[in-house]
GROMACS .gro file of N, CA, C and O in nm:
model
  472
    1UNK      N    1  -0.039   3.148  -0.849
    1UNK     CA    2  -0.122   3.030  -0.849
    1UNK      C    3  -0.069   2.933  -0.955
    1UNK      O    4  -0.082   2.954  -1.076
    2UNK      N    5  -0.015   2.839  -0.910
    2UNK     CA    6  -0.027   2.729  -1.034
    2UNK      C    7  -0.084   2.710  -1.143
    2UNK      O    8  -0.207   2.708  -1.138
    3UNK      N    9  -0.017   2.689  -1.276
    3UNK     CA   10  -0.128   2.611  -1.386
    3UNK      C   11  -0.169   2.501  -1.341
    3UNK      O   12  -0.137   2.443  -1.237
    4UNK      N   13  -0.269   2.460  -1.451
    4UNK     CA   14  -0.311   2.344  -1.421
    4UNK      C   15  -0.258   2.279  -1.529
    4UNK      O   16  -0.233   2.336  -1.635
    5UNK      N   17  -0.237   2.141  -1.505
    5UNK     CA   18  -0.169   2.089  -1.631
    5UNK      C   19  -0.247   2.037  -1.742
    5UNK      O   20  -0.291   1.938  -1.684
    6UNK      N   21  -0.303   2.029  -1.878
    6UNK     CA   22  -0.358   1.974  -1.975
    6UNK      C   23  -0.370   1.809  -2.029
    6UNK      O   24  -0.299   1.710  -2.022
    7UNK      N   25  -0.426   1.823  -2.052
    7UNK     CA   26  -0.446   1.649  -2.022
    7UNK      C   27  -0.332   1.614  -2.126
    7UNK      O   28  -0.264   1.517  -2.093
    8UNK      N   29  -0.309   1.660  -2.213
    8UNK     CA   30  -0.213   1.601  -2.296
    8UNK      C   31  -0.059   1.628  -2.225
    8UNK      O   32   0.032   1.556  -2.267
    9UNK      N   33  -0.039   1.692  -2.159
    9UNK     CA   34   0.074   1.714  -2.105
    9UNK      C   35   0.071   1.624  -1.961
    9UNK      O   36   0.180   1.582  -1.924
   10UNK      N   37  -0.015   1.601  -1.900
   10UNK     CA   38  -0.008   1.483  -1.857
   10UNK      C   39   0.004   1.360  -1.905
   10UNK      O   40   0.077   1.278  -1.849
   11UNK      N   41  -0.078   1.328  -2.031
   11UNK     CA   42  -0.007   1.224  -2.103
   11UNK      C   43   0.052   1.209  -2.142
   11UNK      O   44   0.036   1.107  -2.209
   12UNK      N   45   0.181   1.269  -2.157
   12UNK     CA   46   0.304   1.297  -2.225
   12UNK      C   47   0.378   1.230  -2.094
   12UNK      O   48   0.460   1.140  -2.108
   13UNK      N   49   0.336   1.286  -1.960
   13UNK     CA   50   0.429   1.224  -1.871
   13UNK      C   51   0.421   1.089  -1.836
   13UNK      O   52   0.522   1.027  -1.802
   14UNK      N   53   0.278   1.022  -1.842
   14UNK     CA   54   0.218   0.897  -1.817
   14UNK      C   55   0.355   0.817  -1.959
   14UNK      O   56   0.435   0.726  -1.939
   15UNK      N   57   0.346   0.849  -2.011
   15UNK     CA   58   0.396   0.790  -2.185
   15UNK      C   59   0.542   0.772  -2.106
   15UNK      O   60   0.587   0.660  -2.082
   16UNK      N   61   0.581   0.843  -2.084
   16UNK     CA   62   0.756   0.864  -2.033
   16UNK      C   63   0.766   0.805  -1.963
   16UNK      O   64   0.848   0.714  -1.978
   17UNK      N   65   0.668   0.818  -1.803
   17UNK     CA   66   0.722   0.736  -1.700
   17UNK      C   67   0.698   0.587  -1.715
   17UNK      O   68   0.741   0.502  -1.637
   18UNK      N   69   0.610   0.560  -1.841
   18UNK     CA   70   0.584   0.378  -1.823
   18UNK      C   71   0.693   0.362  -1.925
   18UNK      O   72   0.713   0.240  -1.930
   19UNK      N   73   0.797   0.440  -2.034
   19UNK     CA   74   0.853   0.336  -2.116
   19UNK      C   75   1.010   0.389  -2.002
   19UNK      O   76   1.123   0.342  -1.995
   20UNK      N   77   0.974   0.450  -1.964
   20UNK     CA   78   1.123   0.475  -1.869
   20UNK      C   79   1.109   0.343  -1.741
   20UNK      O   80   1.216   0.283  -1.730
   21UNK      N   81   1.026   0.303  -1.671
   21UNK     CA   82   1.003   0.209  -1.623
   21UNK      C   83   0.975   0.073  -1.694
   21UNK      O   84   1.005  -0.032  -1.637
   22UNK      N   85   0.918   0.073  -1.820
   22UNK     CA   86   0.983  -0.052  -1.856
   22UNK      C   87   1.106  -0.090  -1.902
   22UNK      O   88   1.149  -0.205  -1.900
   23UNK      N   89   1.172   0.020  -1.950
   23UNK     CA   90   1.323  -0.021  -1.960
   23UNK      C   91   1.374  -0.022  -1.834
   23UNK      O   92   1.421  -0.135  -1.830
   24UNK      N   93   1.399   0.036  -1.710
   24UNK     CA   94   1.474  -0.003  -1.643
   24UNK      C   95   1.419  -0.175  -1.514
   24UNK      O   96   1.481  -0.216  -1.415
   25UNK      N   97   1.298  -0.226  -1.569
   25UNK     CA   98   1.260  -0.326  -1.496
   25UNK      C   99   1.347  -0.447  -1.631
   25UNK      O  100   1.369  -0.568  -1.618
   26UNK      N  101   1.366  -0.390  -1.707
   26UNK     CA  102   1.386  -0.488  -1.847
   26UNK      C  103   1.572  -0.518  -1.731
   26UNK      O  104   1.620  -0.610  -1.664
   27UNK      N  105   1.618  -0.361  -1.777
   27UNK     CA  106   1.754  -0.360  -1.708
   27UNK      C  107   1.793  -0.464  -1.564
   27UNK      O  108   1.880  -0.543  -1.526
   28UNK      N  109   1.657  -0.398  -1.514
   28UNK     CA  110   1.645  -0.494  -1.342
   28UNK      C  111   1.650  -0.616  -1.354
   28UNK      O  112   1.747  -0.669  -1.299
   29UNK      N  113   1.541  -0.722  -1.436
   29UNK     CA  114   1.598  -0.839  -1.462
   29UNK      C  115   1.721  -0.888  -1.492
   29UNK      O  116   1.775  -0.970  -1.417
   30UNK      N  117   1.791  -0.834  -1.633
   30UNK     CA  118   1.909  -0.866  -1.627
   30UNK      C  119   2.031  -0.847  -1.511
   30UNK      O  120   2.141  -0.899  -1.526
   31UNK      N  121   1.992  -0.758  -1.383
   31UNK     CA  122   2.061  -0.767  -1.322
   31UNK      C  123   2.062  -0.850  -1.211
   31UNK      O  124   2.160  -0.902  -1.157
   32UNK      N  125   1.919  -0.861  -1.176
   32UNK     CA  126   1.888  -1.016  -1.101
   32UNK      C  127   1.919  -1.107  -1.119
   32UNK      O  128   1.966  -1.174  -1.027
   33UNK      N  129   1.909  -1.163  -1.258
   33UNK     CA  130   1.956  -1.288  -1.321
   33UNK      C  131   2.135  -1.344  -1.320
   33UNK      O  132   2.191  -1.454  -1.314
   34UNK      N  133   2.177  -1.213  -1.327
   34UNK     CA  134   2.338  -1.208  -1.287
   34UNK      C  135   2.410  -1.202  -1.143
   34UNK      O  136   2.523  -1.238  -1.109
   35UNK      N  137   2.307  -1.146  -1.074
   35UNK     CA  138   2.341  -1.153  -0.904
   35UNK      C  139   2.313  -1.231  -0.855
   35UNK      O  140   2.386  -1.257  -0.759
   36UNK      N  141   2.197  -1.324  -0.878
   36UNK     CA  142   2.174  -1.494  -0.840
   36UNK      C  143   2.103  -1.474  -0.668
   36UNK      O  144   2.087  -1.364  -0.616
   37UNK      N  145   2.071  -1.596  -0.607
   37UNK     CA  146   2.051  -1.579  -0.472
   37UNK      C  147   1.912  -1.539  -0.492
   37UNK      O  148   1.866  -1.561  -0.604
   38UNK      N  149   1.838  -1.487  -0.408
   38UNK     CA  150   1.729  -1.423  -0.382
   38UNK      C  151   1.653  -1.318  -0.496
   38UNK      O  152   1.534  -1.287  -0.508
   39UNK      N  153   1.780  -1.274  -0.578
   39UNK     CA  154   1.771  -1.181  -0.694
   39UNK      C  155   1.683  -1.277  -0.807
   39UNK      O  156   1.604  -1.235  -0.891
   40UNK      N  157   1.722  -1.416  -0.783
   40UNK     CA  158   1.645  -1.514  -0.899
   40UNK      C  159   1.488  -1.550  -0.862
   40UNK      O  160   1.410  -1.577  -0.953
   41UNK      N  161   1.445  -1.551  -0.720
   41UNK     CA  162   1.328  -1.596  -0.690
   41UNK      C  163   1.252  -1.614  -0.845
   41UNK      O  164   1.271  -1.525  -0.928
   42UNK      N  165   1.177  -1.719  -0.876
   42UNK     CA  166   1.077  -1.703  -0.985
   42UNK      C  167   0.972  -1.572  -0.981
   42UNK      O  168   0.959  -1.495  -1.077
   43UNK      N  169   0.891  -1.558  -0.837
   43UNK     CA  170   0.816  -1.454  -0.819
   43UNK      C  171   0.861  -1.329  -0.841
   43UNK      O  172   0.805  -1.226  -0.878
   44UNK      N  173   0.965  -1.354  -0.814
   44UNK     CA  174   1.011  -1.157  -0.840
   44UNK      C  175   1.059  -1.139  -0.962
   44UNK      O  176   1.066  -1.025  -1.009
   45UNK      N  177   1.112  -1.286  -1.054
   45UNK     CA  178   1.124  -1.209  -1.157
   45UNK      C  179   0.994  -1.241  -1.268
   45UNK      O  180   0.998  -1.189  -1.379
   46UNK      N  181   0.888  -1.322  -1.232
   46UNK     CA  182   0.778  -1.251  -1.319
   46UNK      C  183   0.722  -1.110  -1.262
   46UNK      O  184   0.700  -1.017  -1.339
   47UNK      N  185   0.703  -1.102  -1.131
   47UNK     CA  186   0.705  -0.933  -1.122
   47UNK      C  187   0.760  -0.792  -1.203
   47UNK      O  188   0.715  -0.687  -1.250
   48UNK      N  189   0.859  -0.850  -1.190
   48UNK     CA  190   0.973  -0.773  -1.273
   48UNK      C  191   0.904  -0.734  -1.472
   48UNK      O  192   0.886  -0.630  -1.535
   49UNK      N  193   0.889  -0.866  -1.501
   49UNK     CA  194   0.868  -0.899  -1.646
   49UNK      C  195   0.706  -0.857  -1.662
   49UNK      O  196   0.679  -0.785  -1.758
   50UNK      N  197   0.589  -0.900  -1.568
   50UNK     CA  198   0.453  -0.884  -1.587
   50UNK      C  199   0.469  -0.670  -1.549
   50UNK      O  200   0.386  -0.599  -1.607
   51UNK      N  201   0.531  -0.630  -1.496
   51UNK     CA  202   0.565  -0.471  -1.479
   51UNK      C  203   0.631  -0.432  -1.585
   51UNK      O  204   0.567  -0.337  -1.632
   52UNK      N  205   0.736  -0.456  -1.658
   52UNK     CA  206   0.774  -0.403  -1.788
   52UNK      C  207   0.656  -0.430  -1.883
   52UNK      O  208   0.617  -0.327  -1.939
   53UNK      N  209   0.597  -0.527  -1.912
   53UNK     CA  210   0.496  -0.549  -1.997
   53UNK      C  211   0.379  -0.428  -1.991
   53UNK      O  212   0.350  -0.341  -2.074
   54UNK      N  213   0.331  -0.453  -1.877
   54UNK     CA  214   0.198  -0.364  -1.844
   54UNK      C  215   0.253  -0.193  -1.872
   54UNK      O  216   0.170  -0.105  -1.890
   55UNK      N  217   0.406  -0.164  -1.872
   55UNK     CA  218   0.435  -0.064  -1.827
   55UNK      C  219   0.401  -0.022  -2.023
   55UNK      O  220   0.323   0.062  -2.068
   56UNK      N  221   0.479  -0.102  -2.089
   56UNK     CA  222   0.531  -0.098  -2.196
   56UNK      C  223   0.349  -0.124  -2.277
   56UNK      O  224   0.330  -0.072  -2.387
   57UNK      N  225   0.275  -0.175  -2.233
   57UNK     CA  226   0.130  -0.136  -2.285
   57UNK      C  227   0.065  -0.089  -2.268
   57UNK      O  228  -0.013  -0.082  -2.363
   58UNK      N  229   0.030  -0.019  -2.153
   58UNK     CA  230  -0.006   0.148  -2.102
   58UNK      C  231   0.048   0.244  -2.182
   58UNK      O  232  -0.020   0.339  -2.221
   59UNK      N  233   0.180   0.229  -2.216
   59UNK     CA  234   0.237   0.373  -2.317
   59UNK      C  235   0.174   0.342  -2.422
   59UNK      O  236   0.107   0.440  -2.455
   60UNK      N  237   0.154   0.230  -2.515
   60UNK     CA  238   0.097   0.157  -2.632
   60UNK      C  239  -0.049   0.252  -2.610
   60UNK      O  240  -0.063   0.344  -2.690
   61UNK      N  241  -0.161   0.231  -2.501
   61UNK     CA  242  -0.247   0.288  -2.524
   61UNK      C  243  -0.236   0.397  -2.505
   61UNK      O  244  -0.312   0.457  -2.582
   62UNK      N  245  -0.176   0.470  -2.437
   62UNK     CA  246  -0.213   0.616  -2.386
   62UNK      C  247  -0.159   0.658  -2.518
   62UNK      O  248  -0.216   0.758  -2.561
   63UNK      N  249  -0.051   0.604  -2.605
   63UNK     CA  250   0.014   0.698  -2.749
   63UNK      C  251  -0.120   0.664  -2.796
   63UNK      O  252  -0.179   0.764  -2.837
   64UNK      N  253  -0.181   0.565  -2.803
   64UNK     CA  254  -0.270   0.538  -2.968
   64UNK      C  255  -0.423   0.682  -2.889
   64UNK      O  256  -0.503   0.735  -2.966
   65UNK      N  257  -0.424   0.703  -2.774
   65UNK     CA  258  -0.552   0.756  -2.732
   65UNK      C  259  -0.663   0.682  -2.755
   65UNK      O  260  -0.767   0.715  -2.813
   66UNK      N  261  -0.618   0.537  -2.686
   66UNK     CA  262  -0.701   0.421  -2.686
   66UNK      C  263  -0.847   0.430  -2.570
   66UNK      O  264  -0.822   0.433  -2.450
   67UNK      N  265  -0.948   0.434  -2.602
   67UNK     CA  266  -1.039   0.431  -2.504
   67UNK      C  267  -1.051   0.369  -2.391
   67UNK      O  268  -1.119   0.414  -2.299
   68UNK      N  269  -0.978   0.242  -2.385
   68UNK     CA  270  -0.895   0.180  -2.284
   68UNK      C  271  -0.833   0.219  -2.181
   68UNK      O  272  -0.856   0.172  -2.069
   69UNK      N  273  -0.718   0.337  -2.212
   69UNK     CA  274  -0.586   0.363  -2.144
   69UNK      C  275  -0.642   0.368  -2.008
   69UNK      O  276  -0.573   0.326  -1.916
   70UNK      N  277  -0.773   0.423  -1.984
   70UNK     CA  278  -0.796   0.470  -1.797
   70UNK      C  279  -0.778   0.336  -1.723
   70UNK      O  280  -0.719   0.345  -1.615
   71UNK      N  281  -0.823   0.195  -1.766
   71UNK     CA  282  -0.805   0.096  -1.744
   71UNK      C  283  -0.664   0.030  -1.756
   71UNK      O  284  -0.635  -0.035  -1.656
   72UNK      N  285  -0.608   0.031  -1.813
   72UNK     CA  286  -0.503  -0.017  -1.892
   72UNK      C  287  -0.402   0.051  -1.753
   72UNK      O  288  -0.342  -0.030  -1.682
   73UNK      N  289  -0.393   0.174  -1.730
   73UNK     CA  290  -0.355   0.236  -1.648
   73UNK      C  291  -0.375   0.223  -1.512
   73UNK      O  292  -0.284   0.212  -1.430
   74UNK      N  293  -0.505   0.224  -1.484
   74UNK     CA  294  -0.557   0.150  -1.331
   74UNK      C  295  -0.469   0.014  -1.305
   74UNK      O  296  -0.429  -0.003  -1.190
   75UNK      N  297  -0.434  -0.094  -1.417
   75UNK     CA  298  -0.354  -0.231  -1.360
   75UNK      C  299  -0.225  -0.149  -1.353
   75UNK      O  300  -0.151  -0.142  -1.255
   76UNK      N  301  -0.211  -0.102  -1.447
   76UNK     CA  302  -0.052  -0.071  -1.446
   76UNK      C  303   0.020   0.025  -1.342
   76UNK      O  304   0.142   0.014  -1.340
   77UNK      N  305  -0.031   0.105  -1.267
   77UNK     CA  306  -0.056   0.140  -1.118
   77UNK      C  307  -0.049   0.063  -1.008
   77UNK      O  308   0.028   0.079  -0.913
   78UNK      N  309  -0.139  -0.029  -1.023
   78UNK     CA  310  -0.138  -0.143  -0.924
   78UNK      C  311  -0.059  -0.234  -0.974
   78UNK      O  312  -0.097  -0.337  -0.916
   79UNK      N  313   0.066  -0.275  -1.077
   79UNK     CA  314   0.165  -0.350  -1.069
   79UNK      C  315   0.296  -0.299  -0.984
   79UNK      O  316   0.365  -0.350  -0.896
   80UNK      N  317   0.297  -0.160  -1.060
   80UNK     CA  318   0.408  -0.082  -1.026
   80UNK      C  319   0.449  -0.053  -0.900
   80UNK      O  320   0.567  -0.026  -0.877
   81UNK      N  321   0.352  -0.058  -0.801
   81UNK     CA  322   0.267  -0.075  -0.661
   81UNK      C  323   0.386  -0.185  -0.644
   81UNK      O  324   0.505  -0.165  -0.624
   82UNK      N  325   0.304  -0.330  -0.661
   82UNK     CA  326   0.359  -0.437  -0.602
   82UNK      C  327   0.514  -0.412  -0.657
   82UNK      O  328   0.580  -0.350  -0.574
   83UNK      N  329   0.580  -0.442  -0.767
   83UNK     CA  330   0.661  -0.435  -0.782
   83UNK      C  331   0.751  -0.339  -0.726
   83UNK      O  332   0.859  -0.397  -0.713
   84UNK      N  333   0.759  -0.220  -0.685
   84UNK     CA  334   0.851  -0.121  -0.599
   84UNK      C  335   0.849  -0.190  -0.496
   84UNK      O  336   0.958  -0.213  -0.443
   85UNK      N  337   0.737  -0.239  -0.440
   85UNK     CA  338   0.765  -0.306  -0.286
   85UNK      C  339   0.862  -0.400  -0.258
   85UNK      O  340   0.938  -0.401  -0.161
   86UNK      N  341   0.849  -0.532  -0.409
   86UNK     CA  342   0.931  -0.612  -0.353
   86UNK      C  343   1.114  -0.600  -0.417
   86UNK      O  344   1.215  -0.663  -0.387
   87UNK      N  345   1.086  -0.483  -0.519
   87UNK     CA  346   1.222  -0.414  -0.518
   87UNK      C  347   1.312  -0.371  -0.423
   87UNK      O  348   1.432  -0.397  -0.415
   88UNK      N  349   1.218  -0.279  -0.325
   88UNK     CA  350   1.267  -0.262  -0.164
   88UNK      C  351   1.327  -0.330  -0.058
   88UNK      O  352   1.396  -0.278   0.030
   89UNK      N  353   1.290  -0.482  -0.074
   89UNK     CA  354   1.355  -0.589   0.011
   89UNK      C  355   1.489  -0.601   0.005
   89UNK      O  356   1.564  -0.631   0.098
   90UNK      N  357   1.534  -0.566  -0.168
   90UNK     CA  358   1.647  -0.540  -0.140
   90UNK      C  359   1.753  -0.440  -0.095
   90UNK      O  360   1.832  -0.392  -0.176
   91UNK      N  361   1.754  -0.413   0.011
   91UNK     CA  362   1.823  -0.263   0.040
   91UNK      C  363   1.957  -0.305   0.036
   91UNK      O  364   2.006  -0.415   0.062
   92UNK      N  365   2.018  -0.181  -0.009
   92UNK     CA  366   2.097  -0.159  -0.027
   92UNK      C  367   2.182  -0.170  -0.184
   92UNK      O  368   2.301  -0.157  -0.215
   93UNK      N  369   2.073  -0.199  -0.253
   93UNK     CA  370   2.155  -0.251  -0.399
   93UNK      C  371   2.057  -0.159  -0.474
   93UNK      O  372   1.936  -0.162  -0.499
   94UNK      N  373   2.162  -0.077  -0.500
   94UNK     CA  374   2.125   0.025  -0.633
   94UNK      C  375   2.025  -0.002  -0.762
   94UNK      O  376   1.926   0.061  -0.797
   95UNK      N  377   2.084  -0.112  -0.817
   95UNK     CA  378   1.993  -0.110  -0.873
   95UNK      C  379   1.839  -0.121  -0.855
   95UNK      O  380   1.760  -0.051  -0.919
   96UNK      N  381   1.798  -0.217  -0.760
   96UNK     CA  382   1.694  -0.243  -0.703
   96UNK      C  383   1.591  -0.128  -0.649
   96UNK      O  384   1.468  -0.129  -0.642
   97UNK      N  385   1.683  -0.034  -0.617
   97UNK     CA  386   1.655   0.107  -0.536
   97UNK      C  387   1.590   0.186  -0.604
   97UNK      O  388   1.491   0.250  -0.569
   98UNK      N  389   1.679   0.186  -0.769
   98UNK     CA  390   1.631   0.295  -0.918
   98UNK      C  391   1.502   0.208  -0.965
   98UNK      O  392   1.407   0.265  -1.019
   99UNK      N  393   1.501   0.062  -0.943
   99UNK     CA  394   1.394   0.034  -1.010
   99UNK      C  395   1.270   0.042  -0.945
   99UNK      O  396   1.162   0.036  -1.003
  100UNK      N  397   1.286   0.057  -0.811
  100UNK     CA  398   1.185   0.069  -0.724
  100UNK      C  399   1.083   0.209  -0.762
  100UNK      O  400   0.963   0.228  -0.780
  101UNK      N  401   1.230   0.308  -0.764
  101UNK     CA  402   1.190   0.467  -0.772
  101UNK      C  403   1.070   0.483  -0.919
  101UNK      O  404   0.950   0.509  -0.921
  102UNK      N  405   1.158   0.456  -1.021
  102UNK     CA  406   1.082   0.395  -1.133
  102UNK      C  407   0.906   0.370  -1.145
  102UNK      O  408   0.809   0.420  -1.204
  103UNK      N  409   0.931   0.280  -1.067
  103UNK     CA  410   0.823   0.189  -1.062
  103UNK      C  411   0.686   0.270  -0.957
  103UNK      O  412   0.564   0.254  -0.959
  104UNK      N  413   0.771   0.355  -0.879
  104UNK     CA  414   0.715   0.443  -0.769
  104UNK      C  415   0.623   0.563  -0.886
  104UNK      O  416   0.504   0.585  -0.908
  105UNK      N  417   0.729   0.608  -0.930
  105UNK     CA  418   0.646   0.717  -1.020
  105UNK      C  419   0.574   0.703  -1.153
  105UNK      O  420   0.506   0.779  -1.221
  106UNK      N  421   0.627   0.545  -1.169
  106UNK     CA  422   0.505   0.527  -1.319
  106UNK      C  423   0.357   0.499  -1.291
  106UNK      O  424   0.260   0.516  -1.365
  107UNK      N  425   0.367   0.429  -1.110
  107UNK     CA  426   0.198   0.428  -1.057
  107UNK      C  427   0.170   0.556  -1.022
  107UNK      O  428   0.050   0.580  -1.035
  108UNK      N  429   0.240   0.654  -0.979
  108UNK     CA  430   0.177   0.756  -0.999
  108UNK      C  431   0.083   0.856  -1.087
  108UNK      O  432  -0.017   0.924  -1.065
  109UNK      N  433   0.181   0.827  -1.213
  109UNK     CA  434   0.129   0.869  -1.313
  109UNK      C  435   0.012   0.814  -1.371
  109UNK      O  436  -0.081   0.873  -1.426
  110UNK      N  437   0.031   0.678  -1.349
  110UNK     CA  438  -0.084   0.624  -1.418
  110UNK      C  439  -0.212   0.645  -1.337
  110UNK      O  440  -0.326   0.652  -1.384
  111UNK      N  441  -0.178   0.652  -1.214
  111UNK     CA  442  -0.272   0.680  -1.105
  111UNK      C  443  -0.371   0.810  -1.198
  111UNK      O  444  -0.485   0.794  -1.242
  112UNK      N  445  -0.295   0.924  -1.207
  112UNK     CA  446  -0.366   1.020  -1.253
  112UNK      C  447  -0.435   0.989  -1.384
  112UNK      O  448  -0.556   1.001  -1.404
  113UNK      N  449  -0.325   0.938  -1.491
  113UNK     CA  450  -0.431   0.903  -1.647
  113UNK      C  451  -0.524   0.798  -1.605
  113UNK      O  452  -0.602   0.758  -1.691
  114UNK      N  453  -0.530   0.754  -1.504
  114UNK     CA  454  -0.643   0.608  -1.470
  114UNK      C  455  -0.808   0.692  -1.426
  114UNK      O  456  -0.927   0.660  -1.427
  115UNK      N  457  -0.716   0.828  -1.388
  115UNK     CA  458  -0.818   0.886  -1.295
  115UNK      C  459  -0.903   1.030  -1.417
  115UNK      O  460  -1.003   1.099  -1.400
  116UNK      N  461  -0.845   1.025  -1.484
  116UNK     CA  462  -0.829   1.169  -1.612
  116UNK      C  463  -0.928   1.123  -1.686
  116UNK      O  464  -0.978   1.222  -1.740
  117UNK      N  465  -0.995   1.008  -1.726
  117UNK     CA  466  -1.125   0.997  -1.814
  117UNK      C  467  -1.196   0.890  -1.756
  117UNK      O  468  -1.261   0.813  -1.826
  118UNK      N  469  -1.186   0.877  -1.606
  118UNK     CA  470  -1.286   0.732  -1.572
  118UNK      C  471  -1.388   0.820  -1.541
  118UNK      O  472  -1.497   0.777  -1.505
   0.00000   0.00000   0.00000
């Protein structure tokens, strides 16, 4: 039978997957900005930037064990959301692909710490 995992060891992963996703949306911009074309849209790259942020202040609360984080986490879920999607449009370009993945499993996570003290 499976353990079950401890809330702190879930927050350990919530912590990882949002500063690992905000660095590589940080990365993603700079690579948009250099590939030009469709990669520049304004919308996608505040997507890009409003998702590193949220990603990068979700870890902020979930480290401090901010009474917040379930919230904090609920947006940051639902960015990571939008943002993988419109990462996806671009197929075929790697980078776009990792940041998608990224972005795939930091709403996951947060999904669960959103869900762990509401």
């Amino acid at each position: 039978m499976p353990r079950k995992q401890s809330h702190a060891t879930i927050m350990q992963q919530g912590v990882t997957h949002a500063l690992e996703c905000h660095r590589i949306c940080e990365e993603t911009i700079t690579h948009c900005l250099q590939a030009g074309g469709k990669h520049v849209e304004a919308a996608h790259i505040q997507l890009l930037t409003d998702c590193a942020d949220i990603c990068r202040t979700a870890a902020d609360f979930m480290v401090r064990g901010s009474e917040f984080h379930p919230a904090v986490c609920a947006v940051c879920a639902d960015v990571c959301e939008r943002c993988a999607i419109d990462c996806e449009r671009f197929s075929g370009d790697e980078q776009m692909a990792k940041c998608a993945k990224a972005c795939r499993e930091c709403a996951q996570s947060c999904r669960q710490m959103a869900g762990a003290l509401a």
